[in-house]
XYZ file of C-alpha atoms in Angstrom:
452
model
C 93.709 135.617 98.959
C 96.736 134.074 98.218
C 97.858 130.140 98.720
C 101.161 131.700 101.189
C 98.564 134.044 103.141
C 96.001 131.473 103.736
C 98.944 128.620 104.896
C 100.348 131.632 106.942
C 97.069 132.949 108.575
C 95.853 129.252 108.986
C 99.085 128.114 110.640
C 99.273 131.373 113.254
C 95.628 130.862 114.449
C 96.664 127.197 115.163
C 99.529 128.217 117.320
C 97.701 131.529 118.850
C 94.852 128.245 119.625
C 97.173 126.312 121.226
C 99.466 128.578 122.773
C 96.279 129.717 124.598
C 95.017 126.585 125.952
C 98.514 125.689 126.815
C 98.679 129.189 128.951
C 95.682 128.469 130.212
C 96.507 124.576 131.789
C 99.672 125.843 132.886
C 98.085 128.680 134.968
C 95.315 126.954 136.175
C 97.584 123.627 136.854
C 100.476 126.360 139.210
C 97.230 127.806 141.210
C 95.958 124.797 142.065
C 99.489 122.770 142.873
C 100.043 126.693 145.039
C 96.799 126.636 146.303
C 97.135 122.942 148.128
C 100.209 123.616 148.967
C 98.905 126.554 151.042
C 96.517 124.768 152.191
C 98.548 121.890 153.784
C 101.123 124.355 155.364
C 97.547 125.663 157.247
C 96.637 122.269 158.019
C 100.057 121.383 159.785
C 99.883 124.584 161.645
C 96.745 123.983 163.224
C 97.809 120.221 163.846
C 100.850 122.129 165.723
C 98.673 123.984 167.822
C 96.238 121.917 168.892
C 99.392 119.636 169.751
C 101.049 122.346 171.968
C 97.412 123.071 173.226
C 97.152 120.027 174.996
C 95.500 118.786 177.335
C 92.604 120.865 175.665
C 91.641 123.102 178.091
C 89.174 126.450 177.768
C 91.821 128.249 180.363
C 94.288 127.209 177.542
C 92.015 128.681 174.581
C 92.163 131.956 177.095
C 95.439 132.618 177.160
C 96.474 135.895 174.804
C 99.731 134.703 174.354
C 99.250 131.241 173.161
C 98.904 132.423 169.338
C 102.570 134.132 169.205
C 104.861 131.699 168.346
C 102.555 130.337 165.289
C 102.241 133.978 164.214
C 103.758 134.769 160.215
C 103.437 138.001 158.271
C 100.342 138.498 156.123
C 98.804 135.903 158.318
C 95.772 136.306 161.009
C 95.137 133.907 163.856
C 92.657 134.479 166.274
C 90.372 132.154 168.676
C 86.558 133.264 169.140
C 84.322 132.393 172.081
C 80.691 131.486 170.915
C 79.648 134.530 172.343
C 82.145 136.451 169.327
C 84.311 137.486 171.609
C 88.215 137.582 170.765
C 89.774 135.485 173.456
C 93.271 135.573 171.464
C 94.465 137.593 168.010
C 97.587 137.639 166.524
C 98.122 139.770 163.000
C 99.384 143.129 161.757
C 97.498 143.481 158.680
C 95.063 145.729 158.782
C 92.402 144.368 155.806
C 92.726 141.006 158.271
C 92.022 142.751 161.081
C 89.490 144.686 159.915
C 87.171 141.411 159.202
C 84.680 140.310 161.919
C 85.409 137.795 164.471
C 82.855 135.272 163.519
C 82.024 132.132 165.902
C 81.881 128.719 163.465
C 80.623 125.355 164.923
C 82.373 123.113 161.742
C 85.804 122.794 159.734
C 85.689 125.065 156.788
C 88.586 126.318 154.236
C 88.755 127.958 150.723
C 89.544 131.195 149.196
C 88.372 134.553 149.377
C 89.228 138.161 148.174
C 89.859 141.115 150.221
C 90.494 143.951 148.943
C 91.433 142.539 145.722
C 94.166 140.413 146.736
C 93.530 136.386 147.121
C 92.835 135.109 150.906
C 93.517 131.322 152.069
C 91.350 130.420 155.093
C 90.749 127.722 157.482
C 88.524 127.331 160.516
C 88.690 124.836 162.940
C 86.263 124.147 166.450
C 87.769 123.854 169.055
C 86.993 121.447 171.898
C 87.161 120.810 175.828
C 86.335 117.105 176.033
C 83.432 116.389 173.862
C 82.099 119.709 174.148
C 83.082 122.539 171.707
C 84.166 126.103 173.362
C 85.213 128.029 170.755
C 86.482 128.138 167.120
C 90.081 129.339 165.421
C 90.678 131.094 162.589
C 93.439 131.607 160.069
C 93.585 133.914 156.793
C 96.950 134.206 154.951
C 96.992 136.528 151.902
C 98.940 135.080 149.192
C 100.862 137.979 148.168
C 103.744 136.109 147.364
C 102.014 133.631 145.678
C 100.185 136.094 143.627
C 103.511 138.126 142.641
C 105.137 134.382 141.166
C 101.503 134.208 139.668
C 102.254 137.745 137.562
C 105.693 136.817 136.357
C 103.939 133.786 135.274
C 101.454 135.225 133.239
C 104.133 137.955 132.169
C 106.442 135.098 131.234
C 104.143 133.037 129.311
C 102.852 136.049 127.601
C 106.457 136.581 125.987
C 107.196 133.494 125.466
C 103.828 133.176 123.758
C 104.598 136.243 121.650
C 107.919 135.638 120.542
C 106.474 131.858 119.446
C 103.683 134.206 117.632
C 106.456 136.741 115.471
C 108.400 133.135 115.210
C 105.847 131.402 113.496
C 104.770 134.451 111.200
C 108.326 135.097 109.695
C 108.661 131.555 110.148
C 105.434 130.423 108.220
C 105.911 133.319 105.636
C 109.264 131.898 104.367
C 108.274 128.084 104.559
C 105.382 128.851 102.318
C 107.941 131.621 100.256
C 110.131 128.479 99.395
C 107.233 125.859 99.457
C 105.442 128.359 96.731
C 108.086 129.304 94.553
C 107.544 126.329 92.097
C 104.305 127.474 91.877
C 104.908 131.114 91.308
C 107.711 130.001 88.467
C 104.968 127.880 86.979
C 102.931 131.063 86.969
C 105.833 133.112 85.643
C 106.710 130.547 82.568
C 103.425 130.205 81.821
C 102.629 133.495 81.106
C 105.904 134.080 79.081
C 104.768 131.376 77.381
C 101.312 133.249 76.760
C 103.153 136.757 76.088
C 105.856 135.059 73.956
C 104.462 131.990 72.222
C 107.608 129.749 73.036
C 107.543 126.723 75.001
C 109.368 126.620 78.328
C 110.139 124.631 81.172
C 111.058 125.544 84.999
C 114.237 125.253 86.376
C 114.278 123.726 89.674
C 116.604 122.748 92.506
C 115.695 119.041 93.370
C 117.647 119.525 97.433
C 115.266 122.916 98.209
C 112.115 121.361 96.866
C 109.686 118.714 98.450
C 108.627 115.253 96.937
C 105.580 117.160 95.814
C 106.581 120.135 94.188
C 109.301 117.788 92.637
C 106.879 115.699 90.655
C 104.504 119.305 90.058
C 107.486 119.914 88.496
C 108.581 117.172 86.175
C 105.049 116.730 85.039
C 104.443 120.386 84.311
C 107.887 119.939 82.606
C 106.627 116.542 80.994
C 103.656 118.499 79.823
C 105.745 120.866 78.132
C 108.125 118.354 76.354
C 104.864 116.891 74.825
C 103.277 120.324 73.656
C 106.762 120.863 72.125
C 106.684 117.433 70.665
C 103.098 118.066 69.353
C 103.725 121.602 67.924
C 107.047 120.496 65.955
C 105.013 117.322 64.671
C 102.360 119.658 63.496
C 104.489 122.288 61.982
C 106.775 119.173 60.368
C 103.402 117.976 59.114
C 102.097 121.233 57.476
C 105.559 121.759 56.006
C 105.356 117.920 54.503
C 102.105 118.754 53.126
C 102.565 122.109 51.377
C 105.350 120.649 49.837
C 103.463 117.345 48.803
C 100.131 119.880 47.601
C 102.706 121.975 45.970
C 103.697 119.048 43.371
C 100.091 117.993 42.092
C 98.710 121.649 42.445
C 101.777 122.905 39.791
C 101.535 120.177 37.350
C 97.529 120.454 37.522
C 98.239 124.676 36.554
C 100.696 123.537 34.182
C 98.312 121.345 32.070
C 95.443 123.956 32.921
C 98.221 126.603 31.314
C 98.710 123.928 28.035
C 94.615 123.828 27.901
C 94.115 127.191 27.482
C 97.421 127.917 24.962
C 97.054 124.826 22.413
C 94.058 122.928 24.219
C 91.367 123.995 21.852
C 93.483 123.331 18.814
C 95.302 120.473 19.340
C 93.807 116.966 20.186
C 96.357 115.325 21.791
C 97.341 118.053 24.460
C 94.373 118.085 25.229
C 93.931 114.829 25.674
C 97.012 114.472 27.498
C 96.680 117.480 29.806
C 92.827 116.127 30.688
C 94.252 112.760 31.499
C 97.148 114.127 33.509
C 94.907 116.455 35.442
C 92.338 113.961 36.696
C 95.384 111.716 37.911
C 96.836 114.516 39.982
C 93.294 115.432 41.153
C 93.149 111.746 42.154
C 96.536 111.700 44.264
C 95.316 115.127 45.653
C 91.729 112.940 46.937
C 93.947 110.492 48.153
C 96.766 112.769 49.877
C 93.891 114.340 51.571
C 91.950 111.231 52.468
C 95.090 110.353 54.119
C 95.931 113.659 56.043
C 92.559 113.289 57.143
C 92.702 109.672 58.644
C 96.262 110.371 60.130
C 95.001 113.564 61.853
C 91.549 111.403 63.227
C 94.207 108.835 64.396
C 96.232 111.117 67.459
C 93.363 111.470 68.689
C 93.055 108.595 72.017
C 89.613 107.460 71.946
C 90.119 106.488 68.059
C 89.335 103.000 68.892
C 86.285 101.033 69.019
C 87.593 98.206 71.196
C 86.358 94.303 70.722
C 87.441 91.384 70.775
C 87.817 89.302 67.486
C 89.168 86.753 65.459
C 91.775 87.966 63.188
C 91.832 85.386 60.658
C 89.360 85.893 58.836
C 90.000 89.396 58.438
C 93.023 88.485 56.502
C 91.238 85.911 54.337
C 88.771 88.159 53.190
C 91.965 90.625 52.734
C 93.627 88.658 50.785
C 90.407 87.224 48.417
C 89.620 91.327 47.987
C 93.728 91.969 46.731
C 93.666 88.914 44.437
C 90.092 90.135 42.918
C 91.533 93.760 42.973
C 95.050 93.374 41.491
C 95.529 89.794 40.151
C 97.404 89.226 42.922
C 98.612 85.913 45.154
C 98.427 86.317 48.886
C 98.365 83.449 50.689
C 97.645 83.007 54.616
C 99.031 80.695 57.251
C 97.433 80.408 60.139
C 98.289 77.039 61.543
C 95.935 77.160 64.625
C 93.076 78.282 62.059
C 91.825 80.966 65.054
C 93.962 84.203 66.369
C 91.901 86.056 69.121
C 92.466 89.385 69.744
C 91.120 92.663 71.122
C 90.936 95.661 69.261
C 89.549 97.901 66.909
C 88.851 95.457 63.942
C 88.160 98.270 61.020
C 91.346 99.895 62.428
C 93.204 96.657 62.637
C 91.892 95.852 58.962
C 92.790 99.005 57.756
C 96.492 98.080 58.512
C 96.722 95.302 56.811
C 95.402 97.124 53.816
C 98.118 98.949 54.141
C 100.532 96.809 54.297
C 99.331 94.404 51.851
C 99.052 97.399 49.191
C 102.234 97.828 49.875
C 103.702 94.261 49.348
C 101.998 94.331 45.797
C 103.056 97.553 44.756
C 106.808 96.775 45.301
C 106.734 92.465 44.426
C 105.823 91.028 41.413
C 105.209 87.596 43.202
C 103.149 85.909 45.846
C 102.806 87.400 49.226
C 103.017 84.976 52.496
C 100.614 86.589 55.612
C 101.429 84.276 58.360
C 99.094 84.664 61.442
C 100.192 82.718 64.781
C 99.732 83.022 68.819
C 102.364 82.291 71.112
C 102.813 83.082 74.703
C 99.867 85.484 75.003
C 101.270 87.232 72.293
C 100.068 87.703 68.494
C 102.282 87.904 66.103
C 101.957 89.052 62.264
C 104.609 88.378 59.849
C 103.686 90.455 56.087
C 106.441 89.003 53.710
C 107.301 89.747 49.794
C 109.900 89.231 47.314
C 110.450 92.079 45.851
C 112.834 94.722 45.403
C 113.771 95.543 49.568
C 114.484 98.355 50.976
C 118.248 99.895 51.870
C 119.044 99.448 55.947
C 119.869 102.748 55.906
C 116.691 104.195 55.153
C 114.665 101.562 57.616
C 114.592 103.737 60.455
C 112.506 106.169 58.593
C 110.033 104.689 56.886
C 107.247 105.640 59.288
C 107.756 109.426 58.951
C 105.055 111.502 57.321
C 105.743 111.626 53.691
C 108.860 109.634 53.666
C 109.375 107.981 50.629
C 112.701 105.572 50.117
C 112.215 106.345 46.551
C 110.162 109.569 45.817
C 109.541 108.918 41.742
C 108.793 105.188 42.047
C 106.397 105.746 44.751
C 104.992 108.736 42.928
C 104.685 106.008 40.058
C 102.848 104.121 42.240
C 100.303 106.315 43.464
C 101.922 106.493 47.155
C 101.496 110.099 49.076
C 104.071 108.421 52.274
C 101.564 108.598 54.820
C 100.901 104.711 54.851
C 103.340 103.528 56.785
C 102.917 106.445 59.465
C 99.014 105.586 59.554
C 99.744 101.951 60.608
C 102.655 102.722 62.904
C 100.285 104.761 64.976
C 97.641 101.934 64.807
C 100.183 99.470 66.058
C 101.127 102.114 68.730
C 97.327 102.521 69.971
C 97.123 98.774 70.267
C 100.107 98.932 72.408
C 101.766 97.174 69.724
C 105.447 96.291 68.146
C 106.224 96.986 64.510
C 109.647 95.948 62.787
C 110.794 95.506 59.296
C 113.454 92.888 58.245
C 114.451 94.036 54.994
C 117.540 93.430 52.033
C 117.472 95.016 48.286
C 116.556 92.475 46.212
C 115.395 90.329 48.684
C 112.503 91.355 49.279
C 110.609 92.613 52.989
C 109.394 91.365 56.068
C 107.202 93.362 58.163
C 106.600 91.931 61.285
C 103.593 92.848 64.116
C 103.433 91.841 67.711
C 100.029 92.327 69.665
C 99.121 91.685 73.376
C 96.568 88.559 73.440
C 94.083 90.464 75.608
C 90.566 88.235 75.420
C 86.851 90.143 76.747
């Protein structure tokens, strides 16, 4: 069943529920307010007798005439002796008349049906002194009561019917409009299915409620980052057939060489051996790479601890100048830097950018570790060649190389930078580069101090 047929069946058995109990107290509440309101016009009538029959008197009680002027239509009065004898009747309806004269020695009243039609009554003693000598009765049918009672019920029954039809086209096109984000979302998504393209709803902020609103901006949110996600993964598989396609043609170029001139000459062979393994190498590594930047969208990539990031860079720094001959030298004036992180992924950056720094400086590298306000802060500095402001803003795309040949020189596939911009980013870090040609480059981080 349907979201709109549930809301609508749910919402119509509410209102048939209350519309019903509502009848129902209204009825009930008009019979009884009629009903005591009968019942009072009785009393005052026999108060009005029994004044006009005084002094009480049984000759009084006697007389045949003394009911006439208390006499209405529908009504019977009549006084009975305790022997059941009628001493006077007035009435003209014949169910009334037709009921036996009954002598009663206490005050009684209520309701009763005659011939299917509602009867107030009320019977009263009457006395002569102290002693009682007879009793009255009086029995009113309620016809016009009971006629106001059935355009009651008829009334309420319409009204109660047009409030049902009301609420069902009503309901139906509340839940039509309060729905139709819903049925869009079911529409786009499976064009997107049948299609294959990303799309997002269109919707009219004034017809829609607070709710379906954000439904819709985050099902629209969702499909900005799909399209975000695809395009990043097709701009990554087009970056790295072209980056494969390099190493893969010079590797069946020297493979072509080997099996022309390889056997008989020396030196191509040497050379075509030699050039091979070094473009089998920078394949390891472009793949090693691919690998580590796919692992790293993933969002549970991090192994989170808290640490001191000093000594991290020491050792860093004691592996480069072991490694490459290298200089790097480390300030860190208040000799501990807490942080919390992911230390191999946090070391791993500064790999990075240290391996960097010596690939494109010829001199000593400054790593300057320092805390202030809550706040770590890395600065990564050479002297060598810089890089152009213009090409700043894209160092951190896959594959982007400000100089393809020198970094090709240098054993760079461009997905360095890219790797440590998304480590900063899952450390809900800041990354910037200060840089000028000849001057050499600044790369500075900014961490959240967050301690436990």
């Amino acid at each position: 069943m349907t979201l709109r047929k549930r809301y609508t069946l749910f919402t119509i058995f509410w209102i048939i529920f209350i519309l019903l109990l509502f009848n129902i107290f209204v009825y009930l509440f008009v019979i009884n307010i009629t009903t005591r309101s009968e019942e009072q016009s009785l009393t005052d009538k026999v108060k009005l007798l029994l004044e006009n029959t005084h002094p009480q008197q049984l000759a009084t009680y006697k007389n045949p005439g003394l009911l006439n002027d208390f006499y209405n239509v529908n009504e019977l009065i009549r006084i009975v002796s305790p022997s059941g004898e009628i001493w006077s009747e007035e009435g003209s309806d014949k169910e009334l008349l037709s009921q036996p004269a009954v002598y009663y020695r206490s005050h009684d009243s209520g309701l009763m049906t005659i011939g299917g039609k509602r009867v107030l009554y009320m019977r009263v003693p009457l006395y002569e002194g102290p002693i009682q000598v007879a009793s009255m009765e009086i029995m009113r049918k309620m016809n016009t009561l009971d006629t106001y009672l059935q355009i009651l019920v008829v009334a309420l029954a319409v009204t109660s019917a047009g409030a049902i039809l009301f609420a069902i086209f009503g309901t139906y096109w509340f839940t039509s409009r309060l729905t139709s984000p819903i049925q869009q979302m079911v529409s786009t998504m499976r064009e997107i299915d049948r299609s294959g393209k990303l799309r997002k709803i269109e919707s009219k902020p004034e017809d829609d409620s607070a709710e379906m609103q954000q439904l819709v901006r985050a099902f629209n949110q969702m499909i900005e980052r799909l399209d975000r996600t695809f395009a990043r993964q097709k701009q990554f598989v087009a970056d790295a057939s072209h980056e494969l396609k390099t190493p893969l043609t010079v590797i069946g170029s020297y493979a072509g060489m080997l099996k022309r001139w390889g056997r008989d000459d020396a030196a191509v062979r040497d050379e075509a051996i030699e050039s091979i393994a070094r473009e089998v190498e920078r394949l390891q590594n472009l793949t090693k790479s691919m690998l580590t930047l796919a692992d790293a969208e993933q969002e549970d990539w991090l192994n989170l601890e808290s640490f001191d990031l000093v000594p991290i860079v020491d050792e860093l720094s004691e592996m480069m100048h072991v490694t490459f001959n290298r200089t790097v030298r480390v300030n860190a004036a208040s000799g501990s830097v807490f942080m919390k992180g992911d230390r191999d992924k946090i070391r791993q950056l500064f790999v990075i950018l240290i391996d960097n720094a010596i690939k494109y400086s010829k001199d000593t590298i400054d790593v300057t570790v320092s805390s202030v306000k809550q706040t770590v802060r890395v600065y990564v500095t050479d002297k060598g060649i810089g890089i152009p402001e213009n090409e700043i803003p894209y160092l951190f795309e896959r594959f982007y190389r400000v100089d393809g040949a020198r970094s090709r020189a240098t054993g760079g596939v461009g997905l360095g930078l890219s790797i440590a911009k998304r480590i900063v980013d899952l450390h809900e870090g800041q990354i910037d580069v200060m840089s000028k040609p000849g001057h050499g480059t600044t790369i500075m981080l900014q961490f959240p101090q967050r301690k436990g």
